[in-house]
Coordinates of C-alpha atoms and ligand atoms in Angstrom, one line a residue:
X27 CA 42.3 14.7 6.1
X28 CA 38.7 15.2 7.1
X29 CA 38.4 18.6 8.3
X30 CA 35.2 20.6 9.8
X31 CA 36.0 24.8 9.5
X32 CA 33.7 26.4 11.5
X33 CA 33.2 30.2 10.2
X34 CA 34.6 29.5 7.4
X35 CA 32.5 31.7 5.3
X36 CA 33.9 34.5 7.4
X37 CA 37.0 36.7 6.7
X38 CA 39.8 34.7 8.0
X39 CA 37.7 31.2 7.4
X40 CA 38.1 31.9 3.8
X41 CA 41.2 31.9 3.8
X42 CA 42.0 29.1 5.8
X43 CA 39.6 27.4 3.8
X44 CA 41.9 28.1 0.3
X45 CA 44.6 27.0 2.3
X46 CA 43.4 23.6 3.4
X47 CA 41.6 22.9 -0.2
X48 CA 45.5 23.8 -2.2
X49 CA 46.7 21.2 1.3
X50 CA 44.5 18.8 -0.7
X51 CA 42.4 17.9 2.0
X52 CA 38.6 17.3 2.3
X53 CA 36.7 20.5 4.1
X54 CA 32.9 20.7 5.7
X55 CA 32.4 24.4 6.3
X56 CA 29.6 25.3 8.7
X57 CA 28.7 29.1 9.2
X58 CA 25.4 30.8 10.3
X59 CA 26.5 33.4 7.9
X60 CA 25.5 36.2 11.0
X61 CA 28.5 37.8 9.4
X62 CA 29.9 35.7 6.6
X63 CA 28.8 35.5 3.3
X64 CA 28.5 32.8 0.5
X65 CA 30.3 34.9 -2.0
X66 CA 33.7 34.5 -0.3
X67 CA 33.5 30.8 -0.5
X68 CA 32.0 30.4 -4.0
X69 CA 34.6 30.5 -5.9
X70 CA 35.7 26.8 -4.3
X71 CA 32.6 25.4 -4.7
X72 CA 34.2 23.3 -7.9
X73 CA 37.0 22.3 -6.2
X74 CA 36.9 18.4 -5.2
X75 CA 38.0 18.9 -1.7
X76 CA 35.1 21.5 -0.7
X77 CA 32.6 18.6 0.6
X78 CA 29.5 20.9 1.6
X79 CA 29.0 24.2 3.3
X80 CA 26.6 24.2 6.2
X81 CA 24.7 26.7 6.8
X82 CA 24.0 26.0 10.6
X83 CA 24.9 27.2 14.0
X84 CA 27.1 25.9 16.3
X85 CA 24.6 26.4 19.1
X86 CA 22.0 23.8 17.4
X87 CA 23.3 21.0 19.0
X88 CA 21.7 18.1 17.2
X89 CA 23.0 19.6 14.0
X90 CA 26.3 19.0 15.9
X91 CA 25.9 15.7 16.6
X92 CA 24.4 14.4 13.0
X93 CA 27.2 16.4 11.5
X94 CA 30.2 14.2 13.8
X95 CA 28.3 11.1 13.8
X96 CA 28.3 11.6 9.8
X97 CA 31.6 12.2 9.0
X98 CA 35.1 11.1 10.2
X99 CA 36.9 14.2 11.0
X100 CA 40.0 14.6 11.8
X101 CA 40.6 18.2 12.6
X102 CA 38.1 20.8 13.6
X103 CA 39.2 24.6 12.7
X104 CA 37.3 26.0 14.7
X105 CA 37.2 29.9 13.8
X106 CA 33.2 30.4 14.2
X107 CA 32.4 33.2 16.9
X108 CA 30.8 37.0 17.5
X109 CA 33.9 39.0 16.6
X110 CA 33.0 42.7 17.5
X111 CA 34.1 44.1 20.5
X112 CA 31.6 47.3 20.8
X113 CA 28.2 44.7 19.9
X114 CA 30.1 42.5 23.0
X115 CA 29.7 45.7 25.1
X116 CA 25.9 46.3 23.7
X117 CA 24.9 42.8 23.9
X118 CA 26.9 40.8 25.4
X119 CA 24.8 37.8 25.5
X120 CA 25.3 37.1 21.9
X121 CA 29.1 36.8 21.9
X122 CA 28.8 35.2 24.9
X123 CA 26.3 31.8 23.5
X124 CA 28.3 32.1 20.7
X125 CA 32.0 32.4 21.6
X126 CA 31.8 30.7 24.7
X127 CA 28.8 28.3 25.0
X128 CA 29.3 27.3 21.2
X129 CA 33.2 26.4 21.6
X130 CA 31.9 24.4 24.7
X131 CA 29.8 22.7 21.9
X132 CA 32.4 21.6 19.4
X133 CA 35.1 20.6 22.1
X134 CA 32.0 18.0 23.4
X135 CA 31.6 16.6 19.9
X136 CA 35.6 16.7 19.4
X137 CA 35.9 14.7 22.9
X138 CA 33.6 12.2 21.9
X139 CA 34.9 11.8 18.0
X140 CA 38.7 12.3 19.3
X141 CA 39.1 15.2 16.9
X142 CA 42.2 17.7 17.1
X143 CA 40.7 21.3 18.3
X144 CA 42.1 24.4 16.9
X145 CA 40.6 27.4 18.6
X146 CA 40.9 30.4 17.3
X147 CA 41.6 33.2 19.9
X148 CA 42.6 36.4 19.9
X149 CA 45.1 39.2 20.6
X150 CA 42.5 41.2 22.0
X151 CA 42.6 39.4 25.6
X152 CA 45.9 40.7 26.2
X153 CA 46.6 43.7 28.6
X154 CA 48.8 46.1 26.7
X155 CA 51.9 45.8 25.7
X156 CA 54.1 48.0 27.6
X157 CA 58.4 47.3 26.1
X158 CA 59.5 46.6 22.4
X159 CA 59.9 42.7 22.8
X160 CA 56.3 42.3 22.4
X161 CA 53.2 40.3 24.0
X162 CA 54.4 36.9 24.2
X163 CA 52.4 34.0 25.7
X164 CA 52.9 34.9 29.0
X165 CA 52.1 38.0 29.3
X166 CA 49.0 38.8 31.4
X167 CA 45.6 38.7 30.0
X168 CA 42.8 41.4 30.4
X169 CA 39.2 40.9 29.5
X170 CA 38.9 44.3 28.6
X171 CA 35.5 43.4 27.0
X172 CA 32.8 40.9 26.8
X173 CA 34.4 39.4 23.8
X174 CA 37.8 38.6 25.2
X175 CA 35.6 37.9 28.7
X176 CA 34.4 35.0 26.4
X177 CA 37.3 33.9 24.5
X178 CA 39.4 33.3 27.7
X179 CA 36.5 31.6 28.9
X180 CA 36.7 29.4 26.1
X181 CA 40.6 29.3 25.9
X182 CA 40.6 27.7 29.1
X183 CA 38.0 24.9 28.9
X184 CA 39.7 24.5 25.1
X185 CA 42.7 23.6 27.3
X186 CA 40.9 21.7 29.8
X187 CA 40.2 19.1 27.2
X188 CA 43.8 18.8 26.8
X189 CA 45.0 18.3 30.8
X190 CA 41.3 16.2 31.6
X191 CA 40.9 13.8 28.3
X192 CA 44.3 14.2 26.6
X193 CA 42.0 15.6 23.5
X194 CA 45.1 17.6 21.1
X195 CA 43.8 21.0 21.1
X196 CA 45.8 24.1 20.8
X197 CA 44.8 27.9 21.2
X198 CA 46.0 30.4 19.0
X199 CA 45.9 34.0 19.3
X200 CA 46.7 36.1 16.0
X201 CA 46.9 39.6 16.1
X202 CA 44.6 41.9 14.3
X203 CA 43.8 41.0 10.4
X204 CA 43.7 42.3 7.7
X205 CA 43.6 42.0 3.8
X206 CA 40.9 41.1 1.0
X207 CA 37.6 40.2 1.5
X208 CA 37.6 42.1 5.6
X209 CA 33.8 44.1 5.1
X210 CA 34.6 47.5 4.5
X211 CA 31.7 48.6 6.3
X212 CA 31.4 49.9 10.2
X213 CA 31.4 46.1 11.0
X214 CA 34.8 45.9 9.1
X215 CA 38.7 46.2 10.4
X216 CA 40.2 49.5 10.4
X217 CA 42.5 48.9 7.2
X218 CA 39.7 48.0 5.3
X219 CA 37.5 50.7 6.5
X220 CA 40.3 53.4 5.9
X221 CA 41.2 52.2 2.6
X222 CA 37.3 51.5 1.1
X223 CA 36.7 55.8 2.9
X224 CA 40.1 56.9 1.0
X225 CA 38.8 55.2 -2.4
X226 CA 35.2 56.7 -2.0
X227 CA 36.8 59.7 -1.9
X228 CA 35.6 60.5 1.8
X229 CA 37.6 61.5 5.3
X230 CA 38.8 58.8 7.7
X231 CA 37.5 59.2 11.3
X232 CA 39.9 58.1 14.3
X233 CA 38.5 57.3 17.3
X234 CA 40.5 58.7 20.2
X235 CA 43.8 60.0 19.7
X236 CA 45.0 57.3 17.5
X237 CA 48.2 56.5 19.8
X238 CA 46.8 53.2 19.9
X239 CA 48.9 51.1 17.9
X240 CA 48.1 47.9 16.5
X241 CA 50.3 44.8 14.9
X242 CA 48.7 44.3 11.8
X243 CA 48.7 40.9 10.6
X244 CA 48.4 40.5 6.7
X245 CA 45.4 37.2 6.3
X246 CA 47.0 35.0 4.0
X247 CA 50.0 34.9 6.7
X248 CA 47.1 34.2 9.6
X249 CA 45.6 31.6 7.7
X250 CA 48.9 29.4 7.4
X251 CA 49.3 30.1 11.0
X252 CA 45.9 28.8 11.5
X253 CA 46.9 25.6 9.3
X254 CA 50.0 24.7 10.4
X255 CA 48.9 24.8 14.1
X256 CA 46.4 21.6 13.0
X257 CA 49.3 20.1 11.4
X258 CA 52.0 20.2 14.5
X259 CA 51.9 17.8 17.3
X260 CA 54.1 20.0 19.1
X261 CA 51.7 22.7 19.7
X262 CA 49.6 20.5 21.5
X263 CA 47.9 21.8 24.9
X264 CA 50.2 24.9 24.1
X265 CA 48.9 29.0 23.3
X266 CA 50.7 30.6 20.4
X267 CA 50.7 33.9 19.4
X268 CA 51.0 35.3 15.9
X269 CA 51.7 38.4 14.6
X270 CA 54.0 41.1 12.5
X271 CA 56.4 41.9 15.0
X272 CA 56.0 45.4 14.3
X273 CA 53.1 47.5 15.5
X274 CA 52.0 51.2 13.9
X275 CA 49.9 53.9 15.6
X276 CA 46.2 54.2 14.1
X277 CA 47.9 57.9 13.4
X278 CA 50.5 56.6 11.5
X279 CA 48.5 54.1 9.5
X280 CA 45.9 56.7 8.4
X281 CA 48.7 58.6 7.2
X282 CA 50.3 55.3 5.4
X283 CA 47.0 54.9 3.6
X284 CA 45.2 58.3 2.9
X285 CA 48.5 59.6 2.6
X286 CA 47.3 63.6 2.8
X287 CA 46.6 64.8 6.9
X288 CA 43.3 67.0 6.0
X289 CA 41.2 63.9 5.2
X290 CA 42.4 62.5 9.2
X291 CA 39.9 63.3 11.4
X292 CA 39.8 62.8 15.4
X293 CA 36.2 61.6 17.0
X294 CA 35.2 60.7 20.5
X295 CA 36.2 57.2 21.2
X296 CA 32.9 55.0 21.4
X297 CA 34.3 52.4 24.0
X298 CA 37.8 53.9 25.7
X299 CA 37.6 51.8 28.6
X300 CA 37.8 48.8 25.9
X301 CA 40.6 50.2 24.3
X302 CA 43.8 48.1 24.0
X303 CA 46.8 51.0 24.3
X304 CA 49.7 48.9 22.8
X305 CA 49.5 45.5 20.8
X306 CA 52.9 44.6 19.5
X307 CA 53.3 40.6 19.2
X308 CA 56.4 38.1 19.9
X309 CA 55.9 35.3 17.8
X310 CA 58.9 33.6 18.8
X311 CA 56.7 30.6 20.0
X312 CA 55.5 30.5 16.3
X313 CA 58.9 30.6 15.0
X314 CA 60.2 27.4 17.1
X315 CA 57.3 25.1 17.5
X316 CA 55.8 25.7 13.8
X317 CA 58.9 27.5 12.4
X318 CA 56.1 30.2 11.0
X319 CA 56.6 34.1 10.7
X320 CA 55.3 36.1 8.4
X321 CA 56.4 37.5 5.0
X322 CA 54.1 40.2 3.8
X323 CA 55.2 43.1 5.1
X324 CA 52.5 46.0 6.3
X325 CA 52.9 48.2 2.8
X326 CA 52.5 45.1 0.7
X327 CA 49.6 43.9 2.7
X328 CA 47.9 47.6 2.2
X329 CA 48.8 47.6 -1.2
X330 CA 47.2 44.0 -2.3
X331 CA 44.0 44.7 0.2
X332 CA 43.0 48.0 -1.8
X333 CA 43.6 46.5 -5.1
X334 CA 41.1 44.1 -4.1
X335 CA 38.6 46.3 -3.0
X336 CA 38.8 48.9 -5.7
X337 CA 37.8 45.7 -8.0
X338 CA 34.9 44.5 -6.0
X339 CA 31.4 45.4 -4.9
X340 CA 31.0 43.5 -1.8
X341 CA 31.3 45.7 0.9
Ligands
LIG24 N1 39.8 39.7 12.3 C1 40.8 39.7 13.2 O1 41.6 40.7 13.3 C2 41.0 38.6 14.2 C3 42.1 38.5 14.9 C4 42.3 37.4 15.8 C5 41.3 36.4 15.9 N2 40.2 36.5 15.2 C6 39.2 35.4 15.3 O2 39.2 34.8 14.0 C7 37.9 34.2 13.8 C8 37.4 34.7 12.4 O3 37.3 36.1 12.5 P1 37.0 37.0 11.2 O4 37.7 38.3 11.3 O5 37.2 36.2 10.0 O6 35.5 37.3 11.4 P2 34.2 36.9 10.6 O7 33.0 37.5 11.3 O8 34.3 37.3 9.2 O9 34.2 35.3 10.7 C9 33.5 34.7 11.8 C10 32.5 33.7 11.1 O10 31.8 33.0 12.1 C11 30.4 32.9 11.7 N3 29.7 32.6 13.0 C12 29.4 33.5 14.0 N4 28.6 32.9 14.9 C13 28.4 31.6 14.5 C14 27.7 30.5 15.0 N5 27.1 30.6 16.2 N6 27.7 29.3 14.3 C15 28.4 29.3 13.1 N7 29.1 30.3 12.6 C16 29.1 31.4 13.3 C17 30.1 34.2 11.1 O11 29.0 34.2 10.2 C18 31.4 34.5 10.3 O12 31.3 34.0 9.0 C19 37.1 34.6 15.0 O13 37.1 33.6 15.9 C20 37.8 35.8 15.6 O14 37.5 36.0 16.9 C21 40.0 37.6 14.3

C-alpha cells in the first residue's frame, strides 16, 4: 500500500515506520522535525519502500494538497502532533494549531482522497483509573490539559468523518511509551530520562510523591498496535486502547531502574492539577478486534531501552 506517516521522524513514527517498510509497503513520511530528528529515520533511507521524507507541516495546507493530489494513498498514519503536556499548559496555542487544527487538515485531504485515518490519541485524556480492571474505552475522559483539551477535540471530528462521510477512520489511544530512541532530555519520557540520569551517574528527581502510577507501554509493541489498527476493517469508527495491563508507581519504577533509594529524589510537582493519579489500561478491545496484546514485558523493555542509550549519543 501507499501510506502517508505523519510524525514519522518522531519517537513512535519511527517505529511505525520499520514496521510498515518490513510490511513491505510504500511510506511518505512528513514531519516539521519541531521534535523529530532525521537520524531516527536514516537508517531506512536505502530501503525501497521509504519513498521520501517530507520535511513540511501539516498546517501548510497547499503542501497538503500537492502531496494527496500527487500520490495515491491508501492509509494515512497520522501520529504528527505537539506531545508535551506542561508546553500545552505554557502555550497552549501551539498544541492546539497543531494537534487539533492540523488533524482537521489531514481528515479534509483524507475525505476528499477517500483515505483510511488512523489517529493517534492518547491515554492522557482519560480521568484516572480508580479499580484494577483498567481504563477501558468507556471510561470517562478528562482534559486535564491543553493537550488532551486538543486531542479529544480532534478524536471527535476524526470520528465525525466516520458517522458524516463513511470515511474508515479509527482512534487509538496507547498508553505511555517507552523504549529506544524516546529523547533523554527534559523533553523526553520518564523511563528514558531516569535511565540516561542513572547512566550519567546523576540522581533522579520525582515530581510529586511519585504514587502516580503509569502503564508503561514498551514502542515496538505500540507501533504494531498502531499498524494493525490500519490494517483491520473491524476497527472502523471504533476507539481502542492499548497498553501493558499492568501499571507501576513512578516510586517503584525509580527503584526498578536506579535500583539504590539515595539517588531518588522528591521535587515540587511543576503542573499537579495536570497530573493523571492512576493509568492502568484494559486492552481487551485490542485483544478481540485486532487480537493484539503485548509481549515485552516492563523489565525487558527497561533492559533493551538502556542498552540503547548507553550506545548512543543522541540525546
Ligand atoms: N510517547 C507516548 O507516550 C505517547 C503515548 C500515546 C500517544 N502518543 C502520541 O503518539 C504520537 C507520537 O508521539 P511521540 O512520543 O513519538 O512524540 P514525538 O514528538 O517524538 O513525535 C511527534 C512527531 O510529530 C512531529 N510534528 C509535530 N508537529 C508537527 C506538525 N505540525 N507537522 C508535522 N509534524 C509535526 C514532530 O516533529 C515529531 O517528530 C503523538 O501523536 C502523541 O500524541 C504518544
Amino acid at each position: 500500500m501507499n501510506i502517508l506517516l505523519t510524525g514519522g521522524a518522531g519517537f513512535i513514527g519511527r517505529w511505525v515506520m520499520k514496521k510498515l517498510l518490513d510490511d513491505g509497503h510504500n511510506v511518505w513520511i512528513l514531519d516539521d522535525l519541531s521534535n523529530g530528528r532525521v537520524e531516527n529515520i536514516a537508517e531506512f533511507q536505502d530501503r525501497g519502500g521509504f519513498r521520501a521524507f517530507i520535511k513540511g507541516t501539516i498546517l501548510d495546507e497547499q503542501l497538503l494538497e500537492e502531496l494527496f493530489n500527487s500520490k495515491a494513498f491508501d492509509i494515512c498514519y497520522h501520529l504528527g502532533a505537539s506531545i508535551n503536556v506542561q508546553d500545552s499548559i505554557d502555550d497552549p496555542r501551539t498544541t492546539f494549531n497543531n494537534d487539533t487544527i492540523g488533524t482537521f487538515n489531514i481528515m479534509e485531504h483524507c475525505r476528499k482522497h477517500s483515505v483510511k485515518v488512523v489517529f493517534m490519541s492518547t491515554c492522557m485524556v482519560y480521568d484516572q483509573c480508580t479499580d484494577e480492571q483498567g481504563i477501558t474505552e468507556q471510561h470517562p475522559i478528562k482534559p486535564a490539559s491543553p493537550y488532551a483539551g486538543s486531542k479529544i477535540a480532534a478524536e471527535n471530528m476524526v470520528l465525525s468523518y466516520y458517522y458524516a462521510y463513511g470515511l474508515p477512520t479509527v482512534v487509538i489511544r496507547p498508553f505511555n511509551t517507552y523504549g529506544p530512541y524516546q529523547k533523554t532530555g527534559g523533553e523526553g519520557g520518564v523511563v528514558a530520562i531516569f535511565i540516561k540520569n542513572k547512566l550519567n551517574g546523576k540522581d533522579l528527581n520525582i515530581y510529586g510523591t511519585g504514587t502516580q502510577t503509569r502503564d508503561l507501554l514498551y514502542v515496538e509493541d505500540c507501533a504494531r498496535f498502531v499498524v494493525e489498527a490500519g490494517y483491520s476493517d473491524k476497527v472502523n469508527g471504533e476507539t481502542v486502547n492499548a497498553g501493558l495491563g499492568r501499571d507501576i508507581s513512578i516510586n517503584e519504577l525509580a527503584k526498578l531502574i536506579v535500583e539504590d533509594e539515595n539517588r531518588i529524589h522528591h521535587i515540587e510537582h511543576i503542573h499537579p492539577q495536570s497530573e493523571i493519579q492512576k493509568l492502568l489500561c484494559n486492552s481487551s478491545k485490542a485483544k478481540e478486534l485486532l487480537d493484539w496484546s503485548p509481549v515485552v514485558t516492563l523489565e525487558e523493555g527497561i533492559r533493551r531501552t538502556e542498552q540503547w542509550i548507553a550506545s548512543t549519543n543522541l540525546i
